[in-house]
Short mmCIF file of C-alpha atoms and ligand atoms in Angstrom, two decimals:
data_model
loop_
_atom_site.label_atom_id
_atom_site.label_comp_id
_atom_site.label_asym_id
_atom_site.label_seq_id
_atom_site.Cartn_x
_atom_site.Cartn_y
_atom_site.Cartn_z
CA ASN A 462 -0.11 -0.13 0.15
CA SER A 463 3.14 2.47 -0.83
CA ALA A 464 2.73 3.05 -4.66
CA PRO A 465 1.54 6.56 -5.98
CA VAL A 466 -2.16 6.84 -7.34
CA THR A 467 -2.35 8.72 -10.37
CA GLU A 468 -5.49 10.88 -10.60
CA SER A 469 -6.95 9.29 -13.85
CA ARG A 470 -7.88 12.35 -15.60
CA THR A 471 -5.10 14.81 -15.21
CA GLY A 472 -2.49 12.23 -15.19
CA MET A 473 -1.19 13.98 -11.36
CA SER A 474 0.21 11.51 -8.99
CA PHE A 475 -0.03 11.70 -5.43
CA PRO A 476 1.94 9.97 -2.70
CA SER A 477 0.21 7.08 -0.53
CA VAL A 478 1.36 8.66 2.45
CA LEU A 479 2.61 11.74 3.84
CA LYS A 480 4.16 13.00 6.68
CA GLU A 481 5.19 9.71 7.63
CA SER A 482 1.89 8.63 9.26
CA GLN A 483 -0.94 10.58 6.51
CA GLN A 484 -2.69 8.23 4.53
CA LEU A 485 -4.23 8.93 1.20
CA LEU A 486 -8.31 8.01 1.75
CA GLY A 487 -9.40 9.35 -1.85
CA ILE A 488 -8.67 11.90 -4.83
CA GLY A 489 -10.32 13.94 -7.12
CA LEU A 490 -10.44 16.99 -9.51
CA ARG A 491 -11.63 20.45 -9.02
CA LYS A 492 -13.16 22.26 -12.34
CA LYS A 493 -14.68 25.58 -12.69
CA ALA A 494 -16.40 26.57 -15.36
CA ILE A 495 -14.91 30.09 -17.12
CA PHE A 496 -17.12 32.57 -18.88
CA GLY A 497 -20.09 29.93 -18.33
CA LEU A 498 -18.95 28.31 -21.23
CA LYS A 499 -16.00 26.12 -20.31
CA ASN A 500 -15.11 23.40 -17.47
CA ILE A 501 -11.37 23.86 -16.72
CA ASP A 502 -9.64 21.41 -14.64
CA VAL A 503 -8.02 23.44 -12.27
CA TYR A 504 -5.95 21.30 -9.44
CA ALA A 505 -6.43 17.58 -8.60
CA PHE A 506 -6.42 16.85 -5.00
CA GLY A 507 -5.86 14.06 -2.24
CA VAL A 508 -7.39 14.06 0.72
CA TYR A 509 -5.06 12.49 3.64
CA ALA A 510 -5.84 11.46 6.94
CA ASP A 511 -3.53 10.52 10.16
CA ASP A 512 -3.82 6.76 10.64
CA GLY A 513 -3.35 6.85 14.25
CA ASP A 514 -5.65 9.58 14.83
CA VAL A 515 -8.33 7.84 12.78
CA LYS A 516 -8.26 4.83 14.68
CA LYS A 517 -8.51 6.46 17.93
CA CYS A 518 -11.11 8.53 17.09
CA LEU A 519 -13.35 5.74 15.00
CA ALA A 520 -13.19 3.99 17.69
CA GLN A 521 -14.36 6.33 20.37
CA LYS A 522 -17.21 7.76 18.88
CA GLN A 523 -20.18 8.65 21.59
CA GLY A 524 -23.33 6.26 20.42
CA GLY A 525 -21.26 3.90 17.89
CA TYR A 526 -22.63 3.53 14.31
CA SER A 527 -25.68 3.13 11.98
CA ASP A 528 -26.49 -0.23 11.36
CA SER A 529 -27.32 0.86 7.25
CA GLU A 530 -24.31 0.91 5.76
CA LEU A 531 -25.26 4.37 3.98
CA LYS A 532 -25.83 5.95 7.13
CA GLN A 533 -22.58 4.68 8.60
CA LYS A 534 -20.33 6.22 5.85
CA GLU A 535 -21.78 9.52 6.51
CA GLU A 536 -20.97 9.60 9.95
CA LEU A 537 -17.52 8.22 9.59
CA ARG A 538 -17.46 11.12 6.70
CA ASP A 539 -19.17 13.66 9.63
CA HIS A 540 -16.86 12.53 12.37
CA LEU A 541 -13.71 12.79 10.36
CA MET A 542 -14.35 16.83 9.52
CA GLU A 543 -15.51 18.15 13.04
CA ASN A 544 -12.88 16.00 14.91
CA ASP A 545 -9.28 16.69 16.45
CA ILE A 546 -7.45 14.64 13.99
CA ARG A 547 -4.41 15.51 11.49
CA MET A 548 -5.53 15.63 8.08
CA THR A 549 -4.22 17.16 4.76
CA VAL A 550 -5.71 18.09 1.76
CA ARG A 551 -2.97 18.59 -0.86
CA LEU A 552 -3.76 20.31 -4.49
CA GLN A 553 -1.89 19.63 -7.38
CA ILE A 554 -2.10 22.54 -9.89
CA VAL A 555 -3.13 21.48 -13.51
CA TYR A 556 -4.24 24.81 -15.29
CA GLY A 557 -1.14 26.54 -15.83
CA ARG A 558 -2.69 30.57 -16.00
CA LEU A 559 -3.97 30.64 -12.30
CA SER A 560 -3.26 34.56 -11.20
CA ILE A 561 -3.41 35.36 -7.50
CA GLY A 562 -6.43 37.31 -8.20
CA SER A 563 -7.94 34.95 -9.17
CA VAL A 564 -7.86 32.30 -6.63
CA ARG A 565 -8.83 34.70 -4.41
CA ASN A 566 -12.15 35.26 -5.82
CA ALA A 567 -12.39 31.63 -6.08
CA PHE A 568 -11.28 31.23 -2.47
CA GLU A 569 -13.81 33.96 -0.90
CA GLU A 570 -16.79 32.13 -3.48
CA SER A 571 -16.10 28.50 -2.14
CA VAL A 572 -15.01 28.74 1.18
CA GLY A 573 -17.01 32.13 1.69
CA SER A 574 -20.20 29.99 1.45
CA ARG A 575 -19.03 26.82 3.76
CA LEU A 576 -18.63 29.79 6.21
CA LEU A 577 -22.01 31.27 5.76
CA LYS A 578 -23.08 27.63 5.89
CA PHE A 579 -21.39 26.17 9.37
CA GLY A 580 -20.48 29.71 11.31
CA GLY A 581 -24.13 31.10 10.18
CA TYR A 582 -22.60 34.47 8.77
CA ASP A 583 -20.39 35.71 5.85
CA ASN A 584 -17.24 35.99 8.31
CA LYS A 585 -15.82 38.53 6.02
CA GLU A 586 -12.56 39.14 8.62
CA LEU A 587 -11.53 35.67 9.13
CA LEU A 588 -11.83 35.01 5.07
CA HIS A 589 -9.41 37.97 4.90
CA ARG A 590 -7.16 36.57 7.38
CA PHE A 591 -6.68 33.41 5.47
CA THR A 592 -6.34 35.45 1.58
CA SER A 593 -4.21 37.82 3.07
CA GLN A 594 -1.95 34.87 2.99
CA PHE A 595 -1.95 34.71 -0.99
CA LYS A 596 0.55 37.32 -1.72
CA ASP A 597 0.60 38.99 -5.33
CA ASP A 598 3.80 37.87 -6.03
CA ILE A 599 3.61 33.93 -5.46
CA LYS A 600 3.35 32.33 -8.69
CA ILE A 601 1.35 28.49 -9.00
CA PRO A 602 2.69 27.49 -12.18
CA ARG A 603 1.45 23.97 -13.35
CA GLY A 604 2.54 21.26 -10.65
CA SER A 605 2.85 23.45 -8.26
CA ILE A 606 1.60 21.60 -4.88
CA ILE A 607 -0.25 23.44 -2.20
CA GLU A 608 -1.14 21.58 1.18
CA LEU A 609 -3.82 22.74 3.59
CA SER A 610 -2.82 20.84 6.53
CA ARG A 611 -4.83 20.66 9.81
CA ASP A 612 -2.87 20.23 12.64
CA HIS A 613 -4.02 19.25 16.45
CA ASP A 614 -6.02 22.06 17.86
CA TYR A 615 -8.10 23.43 14.61
CA ILE A 616 -4.49 24.97 13.47
CA LEU A 617 -4.41 24.85 9.62
CA HIS A 618 -1.36 25.31 7.51
CA THR A 619 -0.89 26.55 4.04
CA THR A 620 2.28 25.69 2.14
CA ILE A 621 3.29 25.84 -1.58
CA ASP A 622 5.66 23.30 -2.69
CA GLY A 623 6.80 22.78 0.93
CA LYS A 624 7.49 26.52 1.90
CA GLU A 625 5.08 27.45 4.50
CA VAL A 626 3.29 30.96 3.78
CA GLY A 627 1.10 30.70 6.75
CA SER A 628 -0.95 28.86 9.64
CA ILE A 629 -4.50 30.33 11.23
CA GLN A 630 -5.96 28.62 14.05
CA SER A 631 -9.86 28.02 13.46
CA LYS A 632 -11.87 25.19 13.88
CA LEU A 633 -14.58 26.72 11.23
CA LEU A 634 -11.72 27.30 9.21
CA CYS A 635 -10.63 24.14 8.66
CA ARG A 636 -14.25 22.55 8.75
CA SER A 637 -15.33 24.97 5.89
CA ILE A 638 -12.24 23.99 3.82
CA LEU A 639 -12.75 20.16 4.57
CA ASP A 640 -16.18 20.60 3.03
CA LEU A 641 -15.43 21.73 -0.24
CA TYR A 642 -13.14 18.16 -0.47
CA ILE A 643 -15.55 15.47 1.29
CA GLY A 644 -18.79 17.52 2.47
CA ASP A 645 -22.19 17.08 1.25
CA GLU A 646 -21.42 18.64 -2.14
CA SER A 647 -17.77 17.68 -2.70
CA PHE A 648 -16.25 19.38 -6.19
CA ASP A 649 -16.02 15.53 -6.55
CA GLN A 650 -18.60 13.17 -5.58
CA LYS A 651 -16.08 10.19 -6.30
CA ALA A 652 -13.24 11.61 -3.84
CA LYS A 653 -15.73 11.97 -0.99
CA GLU A 654 -17.33 8.35 -1.49
CA ASP A 655 -13.30 7.04 -1.44
CA VAL A 656 -12.96 8.32 1.80
CA GLU A 657 -16.30 7.40 3.05
CA SER A 658 -15.32 3.17 1.83
CA ASN A 659 -12.03 3.87 3.09
CA LEU A 660 -12.69 5.03 6.59
CA ALA A 661 -15.26 2.27 7.02
CA SER A 662 -12.79 -0.45 5.93
CA LEU A 663 -10.42 0.78 8.77
CA LEU A 664 -13.19 0.71 11.09
CA HIS A 665 -14.13 -2.97 10.73
CA LYS A 666 -10.18 -3.98 10.44
O1 LIG B 1358 -8.05 32.58 -15.42
O2 LIG B 1358 -9.94 34.00 -14.50
C1 LIG B 1358 -9.28 32.99 -15.06
C2 LIG B 1358 -9.79 31.57 -14.90
C3 LIG B 1358 -9.24 31.10 -13.26
C4 LIG B 1358 -10.32 30.00 -12.56
C5 LIG B 1358 -9.77 30.10 -11.49
C6 LIG B 1358 -10.26 28.68 -10.52
C7 LIG B 1358 -9.58 28.71 -9.65
C8 LIG B 1358 -9.68 27.89 -8.31
C9 LIG B 1358 -9.04 27.95 -7.10
C10 LIG B 1358 -7.35 28.00 -6.97
C11 LIG B 1358 -6.82 27.50 -6.03
C12 LIG B 1358 -5.45 26.76 -5.97
O1 LIG B 1359 -10.96 25.35 -5.67
O2 LIG B 1359 -12.14 26.60 -4.48
C1 LIG B 1359 -11.38 26.60 -4.39
C2 LIG B 1359 -10.56 26.60 -2.96
C3 LIG B 1359 -9.91 26.38 -3.05
C4 LIG B 1359 -8.93 26.72 -2.01
C5 LIG B 1359 -7.37 27.20 -2.24
C6 LIG B 1359 -6.55 27.50 -1.03
C7 LIG B 1359 -5.33 28.42 -1.54
C8 LIG B 1359 -4.44 28.59 -0.77
C9 LIG B 1359 -2.48 29.14 -2.02
C10 LIG B 1359 -3.06 30.16 -2.52
C11 LIG B 1359 -1.42 30.87 -2.93
C12 LIG B 1359 -1.68 32.08 -3.82
#
């Protein structure tokens, strides 16, 4: 279980383990419609979680899990997003002409909608604290790797090609970002389903 995994539509390859103990649970593709016409492939992504944290946390869930397989998968995924489990979403850029401005706009739209969903209001200050990490001189050509890592105590670290650009402690921001990738309206349903299946097999191991 250590060979890299390739996202088939983009050919982007993801290591099966990150930071020694974070296992790859699912991969997917973020697309975006531009000018309402064309769908561009923006980046491929991989979702990772710390093996030990996951096992510990799944075993401790209050009230256990539903008998229904479908419900159980949903509960596992929710539990993963809500709890203090170290996780990483790794983005590998496919679209070679991203400007920092369009990243900021996309972020305000996608993350903004989740802050509203989970926090009850559109938390401009928190959004701004995050987007102010994106300095105008940052370049993100095709092949760049951005990692959004949730560390213990809900500290979100952002790195670009291995270099940390900032960190912010916010449970709400962490939850909102994870929701983009493995929430009910994930950018890619397949990624969400892969994560569910992998969690279920960890639980039953
Ligand atoms: O160049 O205006 C344009 C089209 C770009 C679409 C950008 C989508 C950005 C998605 C977020 C990327 C985060 C790394
Ligand atoms: O795809 O809409 C989306 C959300 C993208 C989250 C991207 C975070 C990017 C952070 C680093 C950008 C540095 C310029």
